[in-house]
Coordinates of C-alpha atoms and ligand atoms in Angstrom, one line a residue:
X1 CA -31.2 -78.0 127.7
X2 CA -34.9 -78.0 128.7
X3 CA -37.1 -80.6 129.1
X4 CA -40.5 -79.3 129.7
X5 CA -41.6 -76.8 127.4
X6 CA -41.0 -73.0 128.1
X7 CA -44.7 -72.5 128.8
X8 CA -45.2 -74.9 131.1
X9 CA -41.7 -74.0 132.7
X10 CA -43.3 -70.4 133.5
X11 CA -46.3 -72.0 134.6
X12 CA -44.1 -73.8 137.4
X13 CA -42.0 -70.9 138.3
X14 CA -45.4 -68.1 138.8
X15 CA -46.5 -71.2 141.1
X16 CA -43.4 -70.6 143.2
X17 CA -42.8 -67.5 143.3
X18 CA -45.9 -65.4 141.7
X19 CA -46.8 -64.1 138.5
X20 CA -45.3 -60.7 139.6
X21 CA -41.8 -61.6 139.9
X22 CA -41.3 -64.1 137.1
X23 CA -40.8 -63.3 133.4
X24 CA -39.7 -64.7 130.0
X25 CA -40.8 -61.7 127.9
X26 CA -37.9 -60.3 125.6
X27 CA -38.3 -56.5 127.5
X28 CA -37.8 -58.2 130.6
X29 CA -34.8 -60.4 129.6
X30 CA -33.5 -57.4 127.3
X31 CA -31.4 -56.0 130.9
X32 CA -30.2 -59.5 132.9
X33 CA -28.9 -60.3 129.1
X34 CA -26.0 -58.0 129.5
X35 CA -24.0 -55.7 131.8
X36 CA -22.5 -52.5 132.3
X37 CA -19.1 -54.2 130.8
X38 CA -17.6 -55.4 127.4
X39 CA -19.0 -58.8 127.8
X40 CA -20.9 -59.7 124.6
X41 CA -24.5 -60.0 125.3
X42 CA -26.2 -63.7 126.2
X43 CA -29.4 -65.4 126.5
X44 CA -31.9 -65.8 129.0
X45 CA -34.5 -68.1 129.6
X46 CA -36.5 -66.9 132.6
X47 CA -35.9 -64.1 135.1
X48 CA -37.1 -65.0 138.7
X49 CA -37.6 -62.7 141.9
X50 CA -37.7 -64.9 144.9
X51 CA -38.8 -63.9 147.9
X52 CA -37.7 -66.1 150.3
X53 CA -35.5 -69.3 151.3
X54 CA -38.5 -71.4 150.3
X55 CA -38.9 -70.5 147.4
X56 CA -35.7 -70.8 146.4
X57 CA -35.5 -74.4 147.2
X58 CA -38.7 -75.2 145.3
X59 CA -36.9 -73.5 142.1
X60 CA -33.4 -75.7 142.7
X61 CA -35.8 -78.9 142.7
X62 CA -37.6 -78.0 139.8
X63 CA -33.9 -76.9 138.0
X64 CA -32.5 -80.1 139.0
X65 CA -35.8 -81.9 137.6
X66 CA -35.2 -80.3 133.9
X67 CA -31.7 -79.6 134.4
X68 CA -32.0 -75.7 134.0
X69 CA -29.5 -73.5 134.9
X70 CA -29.8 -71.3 138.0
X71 CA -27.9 -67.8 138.2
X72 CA -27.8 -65.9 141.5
X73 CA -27.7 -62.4 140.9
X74 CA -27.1 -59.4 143.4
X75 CA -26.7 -55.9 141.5
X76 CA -25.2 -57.6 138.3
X77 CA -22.5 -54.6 138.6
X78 CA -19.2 -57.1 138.3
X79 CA -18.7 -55.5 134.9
X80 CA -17.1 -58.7 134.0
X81 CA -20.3 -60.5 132.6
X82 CA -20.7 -62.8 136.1
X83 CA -24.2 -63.0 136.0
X84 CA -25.0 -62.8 132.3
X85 CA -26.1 -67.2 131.9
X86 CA -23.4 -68.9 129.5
X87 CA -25.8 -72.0 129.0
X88 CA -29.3 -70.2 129.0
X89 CA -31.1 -70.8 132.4
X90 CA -33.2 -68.5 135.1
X91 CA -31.6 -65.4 136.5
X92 CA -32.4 -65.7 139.9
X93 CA -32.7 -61.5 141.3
X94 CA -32.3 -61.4 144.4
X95 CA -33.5 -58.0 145.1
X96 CA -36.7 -58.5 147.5
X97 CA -34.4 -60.9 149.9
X98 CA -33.3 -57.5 151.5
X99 CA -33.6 -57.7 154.8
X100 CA -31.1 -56.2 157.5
X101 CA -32.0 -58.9 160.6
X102 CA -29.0 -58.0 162.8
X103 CA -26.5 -55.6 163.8
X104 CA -24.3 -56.9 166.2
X105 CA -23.2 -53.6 167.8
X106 CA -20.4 -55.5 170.4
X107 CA -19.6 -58.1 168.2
X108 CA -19.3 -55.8 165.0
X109 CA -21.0 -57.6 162.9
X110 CA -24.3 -57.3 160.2
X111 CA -26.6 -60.4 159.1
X112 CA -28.2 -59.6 156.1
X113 CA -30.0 -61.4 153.4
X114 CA -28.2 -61.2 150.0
X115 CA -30.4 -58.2 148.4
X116 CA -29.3 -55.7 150.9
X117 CA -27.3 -52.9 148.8
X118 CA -24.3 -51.3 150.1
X119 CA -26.4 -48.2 149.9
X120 CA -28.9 -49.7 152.0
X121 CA -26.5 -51.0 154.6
X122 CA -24.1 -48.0 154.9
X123 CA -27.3 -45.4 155.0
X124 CA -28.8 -47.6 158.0
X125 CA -25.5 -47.5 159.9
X126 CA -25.8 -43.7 159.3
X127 CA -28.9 -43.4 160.3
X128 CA -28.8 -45.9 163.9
X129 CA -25.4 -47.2 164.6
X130 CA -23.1 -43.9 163.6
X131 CA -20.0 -45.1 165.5
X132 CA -19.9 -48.1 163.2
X133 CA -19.2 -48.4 159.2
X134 CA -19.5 -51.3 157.0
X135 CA -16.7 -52.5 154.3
X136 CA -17.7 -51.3 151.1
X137 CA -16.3 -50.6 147.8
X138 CA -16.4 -47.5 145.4
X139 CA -18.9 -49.3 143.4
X140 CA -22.9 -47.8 142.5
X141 CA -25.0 -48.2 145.5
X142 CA -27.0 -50.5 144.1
X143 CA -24.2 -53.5 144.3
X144 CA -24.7 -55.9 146.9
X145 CA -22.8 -56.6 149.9
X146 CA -23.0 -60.6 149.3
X147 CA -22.0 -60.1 145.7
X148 CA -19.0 -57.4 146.9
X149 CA -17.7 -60.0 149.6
X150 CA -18.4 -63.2 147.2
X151 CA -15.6 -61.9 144.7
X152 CA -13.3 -60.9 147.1
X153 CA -14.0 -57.3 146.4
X154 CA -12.6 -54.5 148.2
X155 CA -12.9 -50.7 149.7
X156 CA -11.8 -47.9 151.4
X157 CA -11.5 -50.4 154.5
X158 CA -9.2 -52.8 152.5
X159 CA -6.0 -51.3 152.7
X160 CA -6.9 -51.5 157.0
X161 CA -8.8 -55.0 157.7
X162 CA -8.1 -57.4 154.1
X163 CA -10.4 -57.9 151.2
X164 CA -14.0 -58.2 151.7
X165 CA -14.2 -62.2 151.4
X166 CA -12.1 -62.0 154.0
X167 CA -14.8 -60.0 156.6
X168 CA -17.7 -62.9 156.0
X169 CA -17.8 -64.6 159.3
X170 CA -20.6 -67.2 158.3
X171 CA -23.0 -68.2 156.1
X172 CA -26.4 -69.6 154.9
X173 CA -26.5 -71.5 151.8
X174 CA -29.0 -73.5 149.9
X175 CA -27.0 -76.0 148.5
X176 CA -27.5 -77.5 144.7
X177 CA -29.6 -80.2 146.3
X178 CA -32.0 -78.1 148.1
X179 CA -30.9 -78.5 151.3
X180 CA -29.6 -75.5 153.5
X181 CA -26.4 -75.4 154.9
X182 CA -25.2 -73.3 157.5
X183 CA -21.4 -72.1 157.9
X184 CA -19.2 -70.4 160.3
X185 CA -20.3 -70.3 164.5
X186 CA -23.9 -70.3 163.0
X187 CA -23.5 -73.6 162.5
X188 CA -23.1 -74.6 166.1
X189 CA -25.9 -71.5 167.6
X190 CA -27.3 -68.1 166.4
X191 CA -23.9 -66.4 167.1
X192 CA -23.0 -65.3 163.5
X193 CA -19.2 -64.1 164.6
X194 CA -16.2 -66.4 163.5
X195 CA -15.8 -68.8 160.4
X196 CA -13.8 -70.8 163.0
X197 CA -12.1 -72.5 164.5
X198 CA -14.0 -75.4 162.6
X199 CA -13.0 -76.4 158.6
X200 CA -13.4 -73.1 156.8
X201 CA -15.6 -74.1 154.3
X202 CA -16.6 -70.9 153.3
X203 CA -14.0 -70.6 150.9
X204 CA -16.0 -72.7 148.2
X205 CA -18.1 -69.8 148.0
X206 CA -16.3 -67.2 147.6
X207 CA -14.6 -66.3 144.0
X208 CA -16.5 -69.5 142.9
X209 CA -19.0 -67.1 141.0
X210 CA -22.2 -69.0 141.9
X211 CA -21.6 -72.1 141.0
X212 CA -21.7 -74.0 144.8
X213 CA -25.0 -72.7 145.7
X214 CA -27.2 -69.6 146.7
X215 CA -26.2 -67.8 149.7
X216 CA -29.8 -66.6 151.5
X217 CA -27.7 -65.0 154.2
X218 CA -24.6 -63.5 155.5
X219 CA -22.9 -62.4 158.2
X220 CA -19.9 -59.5 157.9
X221 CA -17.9 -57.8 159.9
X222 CA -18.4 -54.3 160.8
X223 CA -15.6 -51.5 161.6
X224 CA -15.6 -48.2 164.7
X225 CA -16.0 -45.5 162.2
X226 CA -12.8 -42.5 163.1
X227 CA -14.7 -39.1 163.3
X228 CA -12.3 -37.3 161.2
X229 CA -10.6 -38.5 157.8
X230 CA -8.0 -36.7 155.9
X231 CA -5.9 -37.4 152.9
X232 CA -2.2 -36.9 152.3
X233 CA -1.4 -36.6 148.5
X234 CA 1.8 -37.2 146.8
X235 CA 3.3 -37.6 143.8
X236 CA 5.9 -39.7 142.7
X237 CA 8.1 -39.3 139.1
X238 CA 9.5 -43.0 139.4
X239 CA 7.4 -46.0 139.3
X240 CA 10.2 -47.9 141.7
X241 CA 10.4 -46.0 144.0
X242 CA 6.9 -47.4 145.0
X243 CA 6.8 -51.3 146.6
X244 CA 9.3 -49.8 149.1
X245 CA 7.4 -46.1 149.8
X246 CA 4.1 -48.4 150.1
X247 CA 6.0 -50.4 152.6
X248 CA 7.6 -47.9 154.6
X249 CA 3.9 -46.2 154.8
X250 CA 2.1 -49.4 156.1
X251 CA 4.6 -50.6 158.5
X252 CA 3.9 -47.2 160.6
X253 CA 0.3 -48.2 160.5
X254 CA -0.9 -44.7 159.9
X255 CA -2.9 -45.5 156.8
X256 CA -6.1 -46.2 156.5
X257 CA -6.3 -46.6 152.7
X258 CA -3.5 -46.2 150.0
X259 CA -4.3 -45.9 146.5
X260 CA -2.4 -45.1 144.0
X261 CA -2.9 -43.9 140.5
X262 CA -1.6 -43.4 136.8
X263 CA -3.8 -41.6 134.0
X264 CA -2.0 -39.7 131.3
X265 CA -4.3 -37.2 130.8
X266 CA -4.7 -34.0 131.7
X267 CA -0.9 -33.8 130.0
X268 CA 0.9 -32.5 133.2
X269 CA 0.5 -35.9 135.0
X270 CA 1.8 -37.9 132.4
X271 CA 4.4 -39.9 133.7
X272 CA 3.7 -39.6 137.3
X273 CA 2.1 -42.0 140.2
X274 CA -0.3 -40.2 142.1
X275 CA 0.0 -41.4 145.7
X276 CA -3.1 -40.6 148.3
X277 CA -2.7 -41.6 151.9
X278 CA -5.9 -41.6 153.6
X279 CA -5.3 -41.1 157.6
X280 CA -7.8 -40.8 160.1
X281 CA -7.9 -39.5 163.8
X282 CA -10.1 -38.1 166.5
X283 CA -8.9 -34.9 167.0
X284 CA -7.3 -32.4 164.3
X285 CA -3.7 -32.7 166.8
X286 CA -4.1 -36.2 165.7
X287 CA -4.8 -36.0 162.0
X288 CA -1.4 -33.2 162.1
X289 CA 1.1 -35.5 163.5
X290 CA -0.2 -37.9 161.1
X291 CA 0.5 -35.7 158.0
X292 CA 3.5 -34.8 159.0
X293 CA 4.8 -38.0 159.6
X294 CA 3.3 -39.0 155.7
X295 CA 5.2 -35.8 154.2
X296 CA 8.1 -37.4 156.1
X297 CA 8.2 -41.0 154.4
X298 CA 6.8 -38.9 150.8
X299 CA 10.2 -37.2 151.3
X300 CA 12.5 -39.9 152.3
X301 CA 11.3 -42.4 149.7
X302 CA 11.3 -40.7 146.5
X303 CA 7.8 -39.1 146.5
X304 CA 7.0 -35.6 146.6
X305 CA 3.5 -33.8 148.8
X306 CA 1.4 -31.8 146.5
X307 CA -1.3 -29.4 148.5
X308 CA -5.0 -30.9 146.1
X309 CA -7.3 -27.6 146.0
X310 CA -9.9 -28.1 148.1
X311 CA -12.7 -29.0 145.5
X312 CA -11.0 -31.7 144.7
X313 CA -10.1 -32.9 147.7
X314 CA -13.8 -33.0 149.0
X315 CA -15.0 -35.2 146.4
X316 CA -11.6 -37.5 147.1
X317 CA -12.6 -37.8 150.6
X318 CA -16.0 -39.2 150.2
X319 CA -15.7 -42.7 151.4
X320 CA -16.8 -44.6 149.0
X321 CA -16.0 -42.6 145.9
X322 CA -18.8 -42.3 143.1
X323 CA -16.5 -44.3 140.5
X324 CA -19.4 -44.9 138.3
X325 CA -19.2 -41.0 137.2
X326 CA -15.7 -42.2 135.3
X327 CA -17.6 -44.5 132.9
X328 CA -20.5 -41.9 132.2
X329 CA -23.0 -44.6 131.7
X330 CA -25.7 -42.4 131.8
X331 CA -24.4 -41.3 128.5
X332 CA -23.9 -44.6 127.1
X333 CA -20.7 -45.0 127.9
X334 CA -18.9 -48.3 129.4
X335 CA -16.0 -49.4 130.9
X336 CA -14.1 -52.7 132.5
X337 CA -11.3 -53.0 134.2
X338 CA -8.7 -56.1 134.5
X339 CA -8.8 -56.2 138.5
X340 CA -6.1 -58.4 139.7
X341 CA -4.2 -59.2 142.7
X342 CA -1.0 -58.6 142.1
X343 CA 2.4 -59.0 144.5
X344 CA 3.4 -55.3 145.5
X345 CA 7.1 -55.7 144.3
X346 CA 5.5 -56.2 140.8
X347 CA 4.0 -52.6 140.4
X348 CA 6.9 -51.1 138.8
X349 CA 6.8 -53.7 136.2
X350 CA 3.1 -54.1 136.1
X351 CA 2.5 -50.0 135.8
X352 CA 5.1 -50.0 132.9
X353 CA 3.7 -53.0 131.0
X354 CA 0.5 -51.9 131.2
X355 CA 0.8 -48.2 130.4
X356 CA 2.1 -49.6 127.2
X357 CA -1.1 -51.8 126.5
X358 CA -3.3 -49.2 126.6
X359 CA -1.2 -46.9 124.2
X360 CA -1.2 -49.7 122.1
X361 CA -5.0 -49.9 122.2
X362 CA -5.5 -46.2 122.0
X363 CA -6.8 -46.2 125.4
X364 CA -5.6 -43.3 127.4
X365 CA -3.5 -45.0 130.2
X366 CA -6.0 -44.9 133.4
X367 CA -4.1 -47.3 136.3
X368 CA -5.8 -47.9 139.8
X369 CA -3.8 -49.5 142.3
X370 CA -5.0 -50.1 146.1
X371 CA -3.1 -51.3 148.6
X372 CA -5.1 -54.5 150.7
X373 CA -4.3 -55.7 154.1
X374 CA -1.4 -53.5 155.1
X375 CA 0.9 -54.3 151.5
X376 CA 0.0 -57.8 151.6
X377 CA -1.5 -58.1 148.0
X378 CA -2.1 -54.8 145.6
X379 CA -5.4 -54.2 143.9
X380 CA -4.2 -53.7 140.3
X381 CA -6.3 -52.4 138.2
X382 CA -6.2 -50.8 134.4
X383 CA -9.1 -49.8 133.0
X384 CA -10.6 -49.4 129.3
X385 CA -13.5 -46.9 128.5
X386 CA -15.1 -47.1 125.2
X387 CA -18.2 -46.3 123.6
X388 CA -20.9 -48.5 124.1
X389 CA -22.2 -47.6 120.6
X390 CA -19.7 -48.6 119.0
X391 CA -18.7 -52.7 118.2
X392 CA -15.3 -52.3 117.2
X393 CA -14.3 -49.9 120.3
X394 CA -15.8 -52.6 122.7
X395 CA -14.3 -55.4 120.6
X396 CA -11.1 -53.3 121.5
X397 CA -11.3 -52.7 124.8
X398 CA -11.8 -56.7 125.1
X399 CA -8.2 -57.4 123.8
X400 CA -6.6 -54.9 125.8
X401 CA -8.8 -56.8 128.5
X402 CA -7.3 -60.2 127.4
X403 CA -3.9 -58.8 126.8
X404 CA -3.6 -57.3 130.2
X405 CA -5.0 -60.7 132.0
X406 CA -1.9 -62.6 130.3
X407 CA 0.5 -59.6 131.9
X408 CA -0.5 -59.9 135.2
X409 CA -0.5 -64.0 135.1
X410 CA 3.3 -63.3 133.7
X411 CA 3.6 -61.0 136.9
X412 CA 2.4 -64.4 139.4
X413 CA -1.1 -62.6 139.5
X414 CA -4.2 -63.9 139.5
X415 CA -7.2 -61.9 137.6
X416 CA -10.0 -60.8 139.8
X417 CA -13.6 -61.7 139.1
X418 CA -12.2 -62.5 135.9
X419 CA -14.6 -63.2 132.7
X420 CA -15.4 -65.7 130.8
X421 CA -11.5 -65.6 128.8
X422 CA -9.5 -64.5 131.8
X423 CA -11.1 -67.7 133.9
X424 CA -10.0 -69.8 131.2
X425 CA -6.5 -68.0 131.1
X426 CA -6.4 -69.0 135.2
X427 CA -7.3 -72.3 134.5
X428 CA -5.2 -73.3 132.0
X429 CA -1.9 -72.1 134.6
X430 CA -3.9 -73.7 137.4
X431 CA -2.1 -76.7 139.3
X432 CA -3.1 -80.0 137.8
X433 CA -4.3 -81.4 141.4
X434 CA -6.5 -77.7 142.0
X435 CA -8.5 -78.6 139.0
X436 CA -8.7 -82.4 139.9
X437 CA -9.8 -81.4 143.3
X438 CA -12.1 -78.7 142.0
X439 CA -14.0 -80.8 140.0
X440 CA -14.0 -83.2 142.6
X441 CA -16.2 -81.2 144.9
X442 CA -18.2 -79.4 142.5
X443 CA -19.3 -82.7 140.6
X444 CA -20.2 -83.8 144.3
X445 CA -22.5 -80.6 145.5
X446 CA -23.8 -80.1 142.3
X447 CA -23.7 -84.0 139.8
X448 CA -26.7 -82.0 137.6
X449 CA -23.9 -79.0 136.8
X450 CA -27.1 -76.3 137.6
X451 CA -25.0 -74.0 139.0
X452 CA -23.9 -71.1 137.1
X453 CA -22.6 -73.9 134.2
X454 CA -19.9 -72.5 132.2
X455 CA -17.9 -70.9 135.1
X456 CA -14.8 -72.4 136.4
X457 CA -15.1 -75.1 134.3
X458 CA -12.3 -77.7 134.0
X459 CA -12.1 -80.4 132.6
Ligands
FAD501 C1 -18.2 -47.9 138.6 C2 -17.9 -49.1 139.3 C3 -16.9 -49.1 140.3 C4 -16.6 -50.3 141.0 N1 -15.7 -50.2 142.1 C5 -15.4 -51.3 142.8 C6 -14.6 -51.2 144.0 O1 -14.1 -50.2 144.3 N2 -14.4 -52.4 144.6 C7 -15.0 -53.6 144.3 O2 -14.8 -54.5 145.0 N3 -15.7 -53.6 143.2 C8 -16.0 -52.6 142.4 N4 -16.8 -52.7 141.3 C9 -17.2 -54.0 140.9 C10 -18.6 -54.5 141.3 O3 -19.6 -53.5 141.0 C11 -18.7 -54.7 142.8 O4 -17.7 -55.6 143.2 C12 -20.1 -55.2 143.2 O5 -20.1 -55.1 144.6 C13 -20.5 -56.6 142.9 O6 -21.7 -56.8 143.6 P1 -23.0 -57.2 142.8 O7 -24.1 -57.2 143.8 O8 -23.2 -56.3 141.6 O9 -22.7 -58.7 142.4 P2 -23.2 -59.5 141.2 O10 -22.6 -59.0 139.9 O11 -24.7 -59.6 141.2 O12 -22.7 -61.0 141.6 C14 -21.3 -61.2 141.7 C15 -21.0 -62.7 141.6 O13 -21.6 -63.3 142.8 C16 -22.6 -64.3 142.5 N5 -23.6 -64.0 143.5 C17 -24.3 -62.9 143.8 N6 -25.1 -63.1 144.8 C18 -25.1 -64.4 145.1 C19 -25.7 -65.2 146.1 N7 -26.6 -64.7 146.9 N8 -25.4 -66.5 146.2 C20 -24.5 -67.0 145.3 N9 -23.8 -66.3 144.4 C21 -24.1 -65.0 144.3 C22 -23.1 -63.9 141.1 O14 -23.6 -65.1 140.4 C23 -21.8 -63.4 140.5 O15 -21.0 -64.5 140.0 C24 -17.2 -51.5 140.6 C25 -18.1 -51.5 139.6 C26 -18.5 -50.4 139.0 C27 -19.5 -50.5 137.9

């Protein structure tokens, strides 16, 4: 609800942060209405650009004075509608806050402010730090690191060193009320390189989808980049025979990434789980004894090597893989996929289930699974194409979206970034005392309900 009018709204907002970066014209609002996914389009008020920490405390005031909602934005690339307002309110881009202000080269470690793009970062690690690589997913380029590591997203580093939540070692965060907040060692000095030992708040902010506040800057972990990287690929005819060839592989430690893979098209690999072990070395002796030792467990635990021809292997070894050439947006295209941490000894059944909801929906059966922190939780994700240009094929995809978020909560899943529905779906299973104490702590940050309102809303 707004209380001044829209005009004199805008008037505020160019004060703040410049005629050049704020808009309310329908061209403008046309693209921050909607995203690449199946999420039905929205509403937007305002779009705003800040530039810097200030700025974005002058906007919170003025949001809390009219009670307008604020929506912090990175690349907008969740596919799941995160960013798209569900009660109206200012997109706030942050795409000029994009500076790189440290790399840590002994502490491994990057501060950045939340506009840097995992294209930016990776490219100046190239460029000046080659013997260190950041986390980052198969995502476009343009994605952010903040909004990667905010929903827990993960990468070809995943399988090695957790999720990408897990790699933030502090933030800073303007709060609902305007104030800053600082968390992890940067809280006690300007050493941004543990979340602890101190109360790990920085849990609120992650998966919580903007609604605790806007993170201005982060600090994650960086990784020794291997100079070699190979990748082992097998097939394997039945799904269980999986959990325990997934555990066999990352109790050696060999791995760095596992993913896995079902797609029933072309026709010769219906029916099969495609298996690719990435391994990486120094020296080709190294990468050798590690292939070997891969063909081994293939062998032992029910999964056959295949030799990939070497086209295809050079595009599977880019690190991260262009995924966005699968949805052909370019053509209008669109896709989403139901990401979920799943339980690895509930592939077989997830795989199964699944396959059937797509052939249900007439979607040709397209799995991703990748393995995070050494088999501790899988990456499960089936994904829907359709044609943007047509309602009824999105309106499809969207209930075998909704049908596959009930499967994996069945399975003792939990959907990731989940959309609008599927956050209801969570909810809903949610332990009474969760919600209780969610509500608890957002009603105390934010008593106004600015924050991304709509999200994670229990009540
Ligand atoms: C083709 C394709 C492939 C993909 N592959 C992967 C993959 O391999 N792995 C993976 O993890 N993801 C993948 N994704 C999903 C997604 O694109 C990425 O996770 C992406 O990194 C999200 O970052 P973003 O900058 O787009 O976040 P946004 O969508 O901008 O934001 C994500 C959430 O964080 C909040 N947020 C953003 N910035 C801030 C801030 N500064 N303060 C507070 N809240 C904030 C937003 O409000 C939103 O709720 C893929 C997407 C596509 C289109």
């Amino acid at each position: 609800m707004i209380y001044l009018n829209k005009d004199d709204l805008l008037i505020q907002l160019e004060k703040i942060s410049g005629m050049d970066f704020v808009s309310n014209k329908t061209e403008d609002l046309y693209i921050y209405s909607q995203d690449p996914g199946a999420s039905e389009p929205r509403p937007v008020d305002f779009v705003v650009l800040p530039k810097n920490v200030e700025e974005i405390q002058k906007i919170i005031e003025l949001a809390n004075r009219e009670k307008i909602p604020l929506i912090p934005m990175g690349g907008g690339l969740t596919l799941s509608g995160l960013i798209i307002p569900i009660r109206g309110g200012i997109v706030l881009d942050l795409k000029r806050m994009n500076q790189i202000l440290e790399i840590n080269e002994i502490s491994r470690y990057a501060l950045i402010e939340p506009g840097v793009t995992t294209g930016q970062l990776l490219a100046h690690l190239n460029d000046h730090y080659p013997d260190l690589q950041p986390a980052i997913p198969d995502a476009p380029p343009s994605a952010t690191v903040t909004g990667n590591a905010l929903i827990h997203g993960s990468g070809y580093l995943s399988q090695k060193y957790g999720n990408h939540g897990s790699m933030i070692n502090g933030l800073e965060v303007v709060l609902p009320s305007g104030e800053i907040c600082k968390l992890g060692s940067c809280a006690l000095s300007d050493c941004w390189f543990t979340r602890g030992p101190i109360p790990d708040l920085i849990g609120l902010f992650t998966s919580s989808f903007g609604t605790m506040g806007i993170i201005t800057k982060l600090s994650y972990k960086l990784y020794p980049k291997p100079k070699m990287r190979d990748m082992v690929f097998g097939l394997c005819k039945d799904v269980n025979n999986v959990p325990k060839l997934v555990s066999k592989i990352t109790y050696t430690e060999l791995a760095e990434d596992i993913l896995l893979g079902k797609a029933d098209k072309p026709d010769y690999m219906k029916g099969y789980v495609t298996v690719m072990v990435y391994i990486t070395g120094d020296s080709e002796e190294e990468l050798e004894s590690k292939r070997k030792m891969i063909k081994r467990l293939y062998r032992k635990n029910g999964a056959q090597f295949m030799k990939m021809p070497e086209r295809l292997m050079n595009i599977f070894l880019e690190k991260p893989q262009f995924a966005a050439a699968a949805a052909d947006f370019r053509k209008g295209g669109g896709f989403e996929y139901v990401g979920s941490f799943l339980p690895l000894e509930k592939t077989p059944e997830a795989i199964e289930k699944a396959t059937a909801i797509s052939n249900k929906y007439n979607i040709i059966p397209t799995l991703i699974l990748r393995i995070i922190g050494k088999g501790h939780c899988v990456m499960f994700a089936p994904t829907f194409a359709f044609n943007r240009a047509d309602p009824a094929d999105i309106e499809n995809a969207r209930n075998a979206l909704d049908e596959t978020n009930k499967l994996v909560l069945e399975l003792g899943g939990i959907p990731w970034k989940a959309e609008l529905a599927g956050q209801k779906l969570i909810v809903e299973k949610m332990d009474p005392n969760y919600k209780k104490l969610l509500k608890s702590i957002r009603n105390v940050i934010d008593p106004n309900g600015i924050m991304n309102p709509g999200n994670w809303e229990v009540n």
